Amino acid sequence: MMSMQLAAITLRAMRMRMKAPFTTSFGTEWDKDFILVEVKDKEGRSGWGEAVAMKEPLYNEETVSTVWIMLKKFLIPLIWRQPPGHPRDVAGLFRHIRRNYMAKAAVEGALWDLYAMAENVPLYRALGGERTAIDVGISLGIESSVDRLLANVEKYVAAGYKRIKIKIKPGWDIDVVAAVRQRFPAIQLMADANSAYTLADADRLAALDDYDLMMIEQPLAHDDIIDHAVLQKQVKTPICLDESIHSVEDARKALELDSGRIINIKIGRVGGLTEAKAIHDLCLSRGIPVWCGGMLESGIGRAHNVAITTLAGFTLPGDTAASSRYWEEDLIEPEVTVQDGVIHVPDRPGIGYVPRRDRIDTYTLYSETFRP
Ligand code: OSB
Ligand code: MG
């Protein structure tokens, strides 16, 4: 393909109600607010991306509003100034803009989808993925009682999910993990703290070593790799980094310090598919397992997550649960389904699932279209 002949980019502010609220150490979400990006070429093809920033800056510093402004004022104008010949060039185009990774990833992902559509290949193939079925785990939020959490675990173990992740925070940790482990002695289990602890809690975190967890995800500060390295010396359970890693350089430094032994790759957190793949490649070369995290995405973002998970180094089950775990109706056809803990990767061109414009319109609060 010569170069992408772009005609328009449309941003949509979306709101979808989740089936159930999702609670982490930083807060509870009921309504999922996010941005969809549609890039159109001159031949009328579309590529879709999703910005995973939340309404409030609680997971990272970005929000739905900052993503909108960054795309409108800086990132889309950069695309018009120098239309990329290949989606792998987009990250370079954005490099001088500091951070704002989720904003960058949303339009980069849409361009990857458009490119794959134009080439008539599945996105996962365009990325170099080989696996046609991917293992899936599930992330379960904090509940009002241990019994309620146990009921959730039971439901999703029965549904075949290959690993259960539970959210922890001070006061909802050792007893809860112990209760889940006692009831389900053989499941693959892990805990995600979303930065709720400090090194002063090292003994508490070391006590989790008794429960055969696959990993503890991001126990310490969102911007830390130093204390995590200290903590990793005091706990046997592997630490997995989420919030702290935004680039292949961050990953290299964290691995050099032994700040963690597993990396959760989120496309949005690292600025797009190209950077996500680079982190994957580094980890693969160093024997560090990676898995694909989730941000409660709609089907559009979920499809991108499924595509990247087909790369060889994604050896651990991801947080890419079925559409029906989150939504009464998803934005794609077919929805993402999980059978026996596995998603069968679709072989259609692009993201592999067809966006449903009727539903996308239903959940659009407002939109704006930009032209070169
Ligand atoms: O830390 O992985 C996280 C959801 C929102 C923000 C951060 C995280 C999560 C999840 C849910 O764990 C993963 C999902 O099911 O999409
Ligand atoms: Mg996490």
Short mmCIF file of C-alpha atoms and ligand atoms in Angstrom, two decimals:
data_model
loop_
_atom_site.label_atom_id
_atom_site.label_comp_id
_atom_site.label_asym_id
_atom_site.label_seq_id
_atom_site.Cartn_x
_atom_site.Cartn_y
_atom_site.Cartn_z
CA MET A 1 0.00 0.00 0.00
CA MET A 2 1.35 3.47 -0.95
CA SER A 3 0.21 5.60 1.96
CA MET A 4 -3.04 5.96 3.75
CA GLN A 5 -5.27 8.43 1.92
CA LEU A 6 -7.12 9.83 4.88
CA ALA A 7 -10.38 11.73 4.46
CA ALA A 8 -11.73 12.32 7.98
CA ILE A 9 -11.36 11.51 11.66
CA THR A 10 -14.44 11.44 13.90
CA LEU A 11 -14.33 11.52 17.68
CA ARG A 12 -17.30 10.31 19.68
CA ALA A 13 -17.85 10.73 23.39
CA MET A 14 -19.53 7.51 24.53
CA ARG A 15 -21.38 6.42 27.65
CA MET A 16 -22.40 2.83 28.30
CA ARG A 17 -23.88 1.41 31.48
CA MET A 18 -22.08 -1.63 32.84
CA LYS A 19 -24.02 -4.66 34.01
CA ALA A 20 -22.51 -4.24 37.47
CA PRO A 21 -20.33 -1.62 39.13
CA PHE A 22 -16.59 -2.30 39.18
CA THR A 23 -14.64 -1.36 42.33
CA THR A 24 -10.87 -1.07 42.63
CA SER A 25 -8.67 0.37 45.37
CA PHE A 26 -9.13 3.78 43.69
CA GLY A 27 -12.90 3.87 43.23
CA THR A 28 -16.13 2.53 41.75
CA GLU A 29 -17.31 2.83 38.14
CA TRP A 30 -20.94 2.28 37.06
CA ASP A 31 -21.14 4.20 33.83
CA LYS A 32 -18.28 3.68 31.44
CA ASP A 33 -17.34 6.92 29.68
CA PHE A 34 -14.86 6.66 26.83
CA ILE A 35 -13.97 8.01 23.40
CA LEU A 36 -14.17 6.22 20.07
CA VAL A 37 -12.02 7.29 17.13
CA GLU A 38 -13.03 6.52 13.55
CA VAL A 39 -10.54 7.21 10.76
CA LYS A 40 -11.90 7.19 7.22
CA ASP A 41 -9.92 6.93 4.01
CA LYS A 42 -10.83 8.33 0.59
CA GLU A 43 -12.17 4.96 -0.54
CA GLY A 44 -14.72 4.97 2.26
CA ARG A 45 -13.06 2.41 4.52
CA SER A 46 -13.10 2.96 8.29
CA GLY A 47 -10.71 2.06 11.08
CA TRP A 48 -11.76 2.16 14.73
CA GLY A 49 -9.92 2.84 17.98
CA GLU A 50 -10.97 3.28 21.60
CA ALA A 51 -9.44 5.61 24.18
CA VAL A 52 -9.41 3.82 27.52
CA ALA A 53 -8.95 6.89 29.74
CA MET A 54 -11.59 7.05 32.44
CA LYS A 55 -13.85 9.92 33.39
CA GLU A 56 -11.66 10.80 36.37
CA PRO A 57 -7.84 10.71 36.64
CA LEU A 58 -7.70 7.88 39.20
CA TYR A 59 -5.88 5.11 37.32
CA ASN A 60 -3.58 7.52 35.52
CA GLU A 61 -3.56 11.26 34.85
CA GLU A 62 -5.60 11.15 31.64
CA THR A 63 -9.36 11.59 31.44
CA VAL A 64 -12.02 11.49 28.74
CA SER A 65 -11.77 15.30 28.54
CA THR A 66 -7.98 15.47 28.27
CA VAL A 67 -7.98 12.79 25.57
CA TRP A 68 -10.51 14.78 23.54
CA ILE A 69 -8.43 17.97 23.78
CA MET A 70 -5.15 16.22 23.00
CA LEU A 71 -6.60 14.55 19.93
CA LYS A 72 -8.31 17.69 18.68
CA LYS A 73 -5.55 20.22 19.34
CA PHE A 74 -2.35 18.23 18.85
CA LEU A 75 -2.54 14.64 17.61
CA ILE A 76 -5.03 14.89 14.75
CA PRO A 77 -3.26 18.04 13.39
CA LEU A 78 0.02 16.05 13.42
CA ILE A 79 -1.66 13.35 11.33
CA TRP A 80 -2.84 15.93 8.78
CA ARG A 81 0.59 17.54 8.65
CA GLN A 82 2.35 14.27 7.88
CA PRO A 83 -0.05 11.48 6.89
CA PRO A 84 1.63 8.22 7.92
CA GLY A 85 2.56 5.74 5.22
CA HIS A 86 2.24 2.87 7.68
CA PRO A 87 0.69 2.72 11.14
CA ARG A 88 4.06 1.84 12.65
CA ASP A 89 5.13 5.43 11.80
CA VAL A 90 2.45 7.01 14.00
CA ALA A 91 4.29 6.56 17.31
CA GLY A 92 7.28 8.46 15.86
CA LEU A 93 5.01 11.26 14.68
CA PHE A 94 3.74 11.67 18.27
CA ARG A 95 7.04 11.12 20.09
CA HIS A 96 7.76 14.78 20.92
CA ILE A 97 4.37 15.13 22.60
CA ARG A 98 4.86 14.23 26.26
CA ARG A 99 2.88 11.32 27.71
CA ASN A 100 -0.89 11.37 26.93
CA TYR A 101 -0.46 7.72 25.98
CA MET A 102 -4.14 6.83 25.91
CA ALA A 103 -4.94 9.67 23.52
CA LYS A 104 -2.10 8.60 21.22
CA ALA A 105 -3.07 4.94 21.36
CA ALA A 106 -6.69 5.62 20.37
CA VAL A 107 -5.89 7.20 17.00
CA GLU A 108 -2.90 4.92 16.39
CA GLY A 109 -5.15 1.90 16.93
CA ALA A 110 -7.74 3.25 14.50
CA LEU A 111 -4.99 3.70 11.89
CA TRP A 112 -3.78 0.12 12.45
CA ASP A 113 -7.32 -1.13 11.90
CA LEU A 114 -7.73 0.98 8.76
CA TYR A 115 -4.38 -0.25 7.42
CA ALA A 116 -5.33 -3.89 8.02
CA MET A 117 -8.72 -3.30 6.36
CA ALA A 118 -7.03 -1.75 3.31
CA GLU A 119 -4.59 -4.67 3.14
CA ASN A 120 -7.48 -7.10 3.63
CA VAL A 121 -5.70 -8.89 6.47
CA PRO A 122 -6.68 -9.45 10.09
CA LEU A 123 -5.06 -6.92 12.44
CA TYR A 124 -3.50 -9.72 14.47
CA ARG A 125 -1.67 -10.95 11.36
CA ALA A 126 -0.54 -7.40 10.49
CA LEU A 127 0.97 -7.24 14.01
CA GLY A 128 2.80 -10.53 13.53
CA GLY A 129 0.53 -12.60 15.76
CA GLU A 130 0.30 -16.32 15.22
CA ARG A 131 -1.96 -17.73 17.88
CA THR A 132 -5.56 -18.26 16.77
CA ALA A 133 -6.95 -18.99 20.23
CA ILE A 134 -6.02 -16.99 23.32
CA ASP A 135 -6.34 -17.88 27.01
CA VAL A 136 -8.57 -15.62 29.07
CA GLY A 137 -8.73 -14.70 32.73
CA ILE A 138 -11.06 -12.34 34.54
CA SER A 139 -10.60 -9.39 36.87
CA LEU A 140 -13.10 -9.29 39.74
CA GLY A 141 -13.71 -6.06 41.62
CA ILE A 142 -13.91 -5.43 45.35
CA GLU A 143 -17.33 -6.43 46.75
CA SER A 144 -19.34 -5.49 49.82
CA SER A 145 -18.72 -8.93 51.34
CA VAL A 146 -16.42 -11.90 50.93
CA ASP A 147 -19.45 -14.09 50.20
CA ARG A 148 -20.38 -11.92 47.25
CA LEU A 149 -16.85 -12.14 45.89
CA LEU A 150 -16.82 -15.93 46.36
CA ALA A 151 -20.07 -16.15 44.40
CA ASN A 152 -18.45 -14.17 41.56
CA VAL A 153 -15.36 -16.37 41.59
CA GLU A 154 -17.57 -19.45 41.50
CA LYS A 155 -19.55 -18.13 38.55
CA TYR A 156 -16.51 -17.35 36.41
CA VAL A 157 -14.57 -20.48 37.34
CA ALA A 158 -17.64 -22.42 36.21
CA ALA A 159 -17.67 -20.38 32.99
CA GLY A 160 -14.17 -21.66 32.26
CA TYR A 161 -11.98 -18.59 32.87
CA LYS A 162 -8.39 -19.77 33.18
CA ARG A 163 -7.29 -17.42 35.93
CA ILE A 164 -9.03 -15.29 38.49
CA LYS A 165 -7.71 -11.88 39.48
CA ILE A 166 -9.11 -10.20 42.55
CA LYS A 167 -8.67 -6.57 43.45
CA ILE A 168 -7.11 -5.91 46.85
CA LYS A 169 -6.52 -2.89 49.09
CA PRO A 170 -5.54 -2.50 52.76
CA GLY A 171 -8.33 -4.13 54.78
CA TRP A 172 -9.48 -6.24 51.79
CA ASP A 173 -6.48 -8.44 51.21
CA ILE A 174 -5.10 -11.33 53.29
CA ASP A 175 -8.40 -12.62 54.64
CA VAL A 176 -10.04 -12.30 51.25
CA VAL A 177 -7.24 -14.04 49.37
CA ALA A 178 -7.21 -16.77 52.05
CA ALA A 179 -10.97 -17.29 51.68
CA VAL A 180 -10.79 -17.56 47.89
CA ARG A 181 -7.82 -19.91 48.05
CA GLN A 182 -9.47 -22.13 50.66
CA ARG A 183 -12.63 -22.47 48.60
CA PHE A 184 -10.77 -22.90 45.25
CA PRO A 185 -7.48 -24.69 46.08
CA ALA A 186 -6.45 -25.36 42.48
CA ILE A 187 -7.33 -22.25 40.47
CA GLN A 188 -4.78 -19.89 38.98
CA LEU A 189 -5.23 -16.87 41.25
CA MET A 190 -3.65 -13.40 41.45
CA ALA A 191 -4.25 -10.07 43.18
CA ASP A 192 -4.14 -6.49 41.84
CA ALA A 193 -3.62 -3.62 44.32
CA ASN A 194 -3.67 -0.67 41.89
CA SER A 195 -0.92 1.06 43.92
CA ALA A 196 -2.73 0.90 47.27
CA TYR A 197 0.34 0.01 49.39
CA THR A 198 3.75 1.37 50.38
CA LEU A 199 6.94 -0.34 51.50
CA ALA A 200 5.68 0.02 55.07
CA ASP A 201 3.21 -2.76 54.13
CA ALA A 202 5.95 -5.16 53.00
CA ASP A 203 5.15 -7.72 55.74
CA ARG A 204 1.49 -7.68 54.84
CA LEU A 205 2.32 -8.25 51.18
CA ALA A 206 4.82 -11.00 52.07
CA ALA A 207 2.03 -12.78 53.97
CA LEU A 208 0.33 -13.29 50.59
CA ASP A 209 3.18 -15.69 49.71
CA ASP A 210 1.23 -18.39 51.57
CA TYR A 211 -1.57 -18.51 48.99
CA ASP A 212 0.23 -19.60 45.83
CA LEU A 213 -0.60 -16.49 43.82
CA MET A 214 0.66 -16.32 40.23
CA MET A 215 1.60 -12.68 40.89
CA ILE A 216 0.78 -9.50 42.80
CA GLU A 217 -0.02 -6.69 40.37
CA GLN A 218 1.20 -3.13 41.04
CA PRO A 219 1.28 -3.17 44.85
CA LEU A 220 3.18 0.15 45.17
CA ALA A 221 3.02 3.67 43.73
CA HIS A 222 1.81 4.21 40.18
CA ASP A 223 5.08 5.91 39.22
CA ASP A 224 7.50 3.67 41.09
CA ILE A 225 10.05 1.07 40.02
CA ILE A 226 12.55 1.59 42.87
CA ASP A 227 10.47 0.48 45.85
CA HIS A 228 9.03 -2.37 43.79
CA ALA A 229 12.60 -3.68 43.39
CA VAL A 230 13.07 -3.52 47.17
CA LEU A 231 9.73 -5.27 47.71
CA GLN A 232 10.50 -8.00 45.16
CA LYS A 233 13.47 -9.01 47.34
CA GLN A 234 11.11 -9.44 50.32
CA VAL A 235 8.30 -11.39 48.67
CA LYS A 236 8.46 -14.71 46.84
CA THR A 237 5.37 -14.06 44.74
CA PRO A 238 6.34 -12.47 41.41
CA ILE A 239 5.45 -8.79 41.14
CA CYS A 240 3.65 -7.76 37.95
CA LEU A 241 3.90 -4.12 36.86
CA ASP A 242 0.90 -2.32 35.37
CA GLU A 243 0.67 1.44 36.13
CA SER A 244 4.46 1.98 36.24
CA ILE A 245 5.21 0.94 32.65
CA HIS A 246 4.54 3.37 29.77
CA SER A 247 7.24 2.47 27.25
CA VAL A 248 9.82 -0.09 26.23
CA GLU A 249 12.38 2.11 28.03
CA ASP A 250 10.35 1.93 31.27
CA ALA A 251 10.18 -1.84 30.85
CA ARG A 252 13.92 -2.15 30.24
CA LYS A 253 14.73 -0.14 33.37
CA ALA A 254 12.25 -2.06 35.52
CA LEU A 255 13.66 -5.39 34.36
CA GLU A 256 17.22 -4.21 34.97
CA LEU A 257 16.27 -3.30 38.56
CA ASP A 258 14.22 -6.51 39.01
CA SER A 259 11.23 -4.36 39.98
CA GLY A 260 8.94 -7.09 38.74
CA ARG A 261 9.06 -10.39 36.89
CA ILE A 262 5.89 -10.10 34.79
CA ILE A 263 4.47 -7.19 32.80
CA ASN A 264 0.82 -6.38 32.17
CA ILE A 265 0.70 -4.75 28.73
CA LYS A 266 -2.17 -2.34 28.11
CA ILE A 267 -2.18 -0.79 24.65
CA GLY A 268 -3.59 2.50 25.93
CA ARG A 269 -1.17 2.84 28.84
CA VAL A 270 1.86 2.57 26.54
CA GLY A 271 0.72 4.80 23.66
CA GLY A 272 -0.39 2.22 21.14
CA LEU A 273 0.07 -1.12 19.42
CA THR A 274 3.57 -0.36 18.12
CA GLU A 275 4.94 0.37 21.61
CA ALA A 276 2.98 -2.55 23.07
CA LYS A 277 4.63 -4.85 20.56
CA ALA A 278 8.07 -3.39 21.35
CA ILE A 279 7.56 -4.10 25.07
CA HIS A 280 6.40 -7.59 24.17
CA ASP A 281 9.51 -8.14 22.02
CA LEU A 282 11.85 -6.98 24.80
CA CYS A 283 10.15 -9.22 27.37
CA LEU A 284 10.19 -12.19 25.02
CA SER A 285 13.93 -11.76 24.47
CA ARG A 286 14.48 -11.67 28.24
CA GLY A 287 12.18 -14.57 29.12
CA ILE A 288 9.72 -12.29 30.94
CA PRO A 289 6.09 -13.38 30.53
CA VAL A 290 3.52 -10.76 29.54
CA TRP A 291 -0.27 -10.66 29.42
CA CYS A 292 -2.82 -8.21 28.10
CA GLY A 293 -4.57 -6.08 30.71
CA GLY A 294 -8.00 -4.53 30.35
CA MET A 295 -9.66 -1.18 31.01
CA LEU A 296 -13.30 -2.33 30.90
CA GLU A 297 -13.28 -1.72 27.15
CA SER A 298 -16.19 -1.82 24.76
CA GLY A 299 -15.91 -4.33 21.93
CA ILE A 300 -13.76 -1.95 19.87
CA GLY A 301 -10.95 -1.76 22.42
CA ARG A 302 -11.48 -5.41 23.34
CA ALA A 303 -10.90 -6.44 19.71
CA HIS A 304 -7.54 -4.63 19.73
CA ASN A 305 -6.63 -6.44 22.97
CA VAL A 306 -7.52 -9.79 21.42
CA ALA A 307 -5.33 -8.99 18.39
CA ILE A 308 -2.18 -8.09 20.37
CA THR A 309 -2.59 -11.15 22.62
CA THR A 310 -1.89 -13.42 19.62
CA LEU A 311 1.82 -12.46 19.79
CA ALA A 312 4.06 -15.30 20.98
CA GLY A 313 5.12 -13.76 24.32
CA PHE A 314 1.57 -13.36 25.69
CA THR A 315 1.86 -16.64 27.55
CA LEU A 316 -0.36 -15.80 30.54
CA PRO A 317 -4.18 -15.42 30.44
CA GLY A 318 -5.25 -11.78 29.91
CA ASP A 319 -8.03 -9.62 31.35
CA THR A 320 -9.86 -9.75 28.01
CA ALA A 321 -13.11 -11.26 29.27
CA ALA A 322 -16.23 -11.81 27.16
CA SER A 323 -18.43 -8.86 26.10
CA SER A 324 -21.25 -10.27 28.20
CA ARG A 325 -19.19 -9.90 31.40
CA TYR A 326 -19.52 -6.12 31.03
CA TRP A 327 -22.38 -5.22 28.65
CA GLU A 328 -26.02 -6.01 27.95
CA GLU A 329 -25.15 -5.31 24.32
CA ASP A 330 -21.70 -4.64 22.90
CA LEU A 331 -20.72 -2.40 19.98
CA ILE A 332 -19.43 -5.19 17.74
CA GLU A 333 -20.78 -8.09 15.71
CA PRO A 334 -20.25 -10.82 16.78
CA GLU A 335 -19.59 -10.04 20.43
CA VAL A 336 -16.41 -11.39 22.06
CA THR A 337 -17.23 -14.80 23.49
CA VAL A 338 -15.23 -17.12 25.73
CA GLN A 339 -15.49 -20.91 25.41
CA ASP A 340 -13.58 -23.14 27.81
CA GLY A 341 -11.49 -20.16 28.85
CA VAL A 342 -10.47 -19.35 25.29
CA ILE A 343 -11.30 -16.69 22.69
CA HIS A 344 -11.10 -17.92 19.12
CA VAL A 345 -9.50 -15.08 17.19
CA PRO A 346 -11.61 -14.06 14.19
CA ASP A 347 -10.03 -14.10 10.74
CA ARG A 348 -11.94 -11.17 9.25
CA PRO A 349 -9.85 -8.19 8.06
CA GLY A 350 -9.02 -5.40 10.51
CA ILE A 351 -9.97 -5.81 14.16
CA GLY A 352 -11.95 -8.88 13.13
CA TYR A 353 -15.28 -7.81 14.64
CA VAL A 354 -17.68 -5.52 12.78
CA PRO A 355 -18.60 -2.26 14.55
CA ARG A 356 -22.39 -1.86 14.88
CA ARG A 357 -23.15 1.71 13.87
CA ASP A 358 -26.70 1.58 15.21
CA ARG A 359 -25.49 0.77 18.70
CA ILE A 360 -22.54 3.14 18.47
CA ASP A 361 -25.02 5.93 17.62
CA THR A 362 -27.23 4.93 20.55
CA TYR A 363 -24.42 5.38 23.06
CA THR A 364 -22.87 8.52 21.52
CA LEU A 365 -23.25 11.64 23.70
CA TYR A 366 -21.67 13.97 21.12
CA SER A 367 -19.24 13.78 18.23
CA GLU A 368 -16.97 15.96 16.12
CA THR A 369 -15.42 15.33 12.70
CA PHE A 370 -12.06 16.67 11.53
CA ARG A 371 -10.80 16.88 7.93
CA PRO A 372 -7.34 17.50 6.49
O1 OSB B 1 -5.62 -2.30 37.03
O2 OSB B 1 -6.00 -3.75 35.57
C1 OSB B 1 -6.36 -2.76 36.19
C2 OSB B 1 -9.95 -1.80 35.24
C3 OSB B 1 -9.85 -0.43 35.22
C4 OSB B 1 -8.66 0.17 35.55
C5 OSB B 1 -7.55 -0.61 35.89
C6 OSB B 1 -7.63 -2.00 35.89
C7 OSB B 1 -8.87 -2.59 35.60
C8 OSB B 1 -9.10 -4.03 35.64
C9 OSB B 1 -10.25 -4.58 34.82
O3 OSB B 1 -8.47 -4.79 36.33
C10 OSB B 1 -9.79 -5.33 33.63
C11 OSB B 1 -10.95 -5.57 32.67
O4 OSB B 1 -11.76 -6.45 32.94
O5 OSB B 1 -11.03 -4.87 31.64
MG MG B 2 -3.88 -3.47 37.13
#
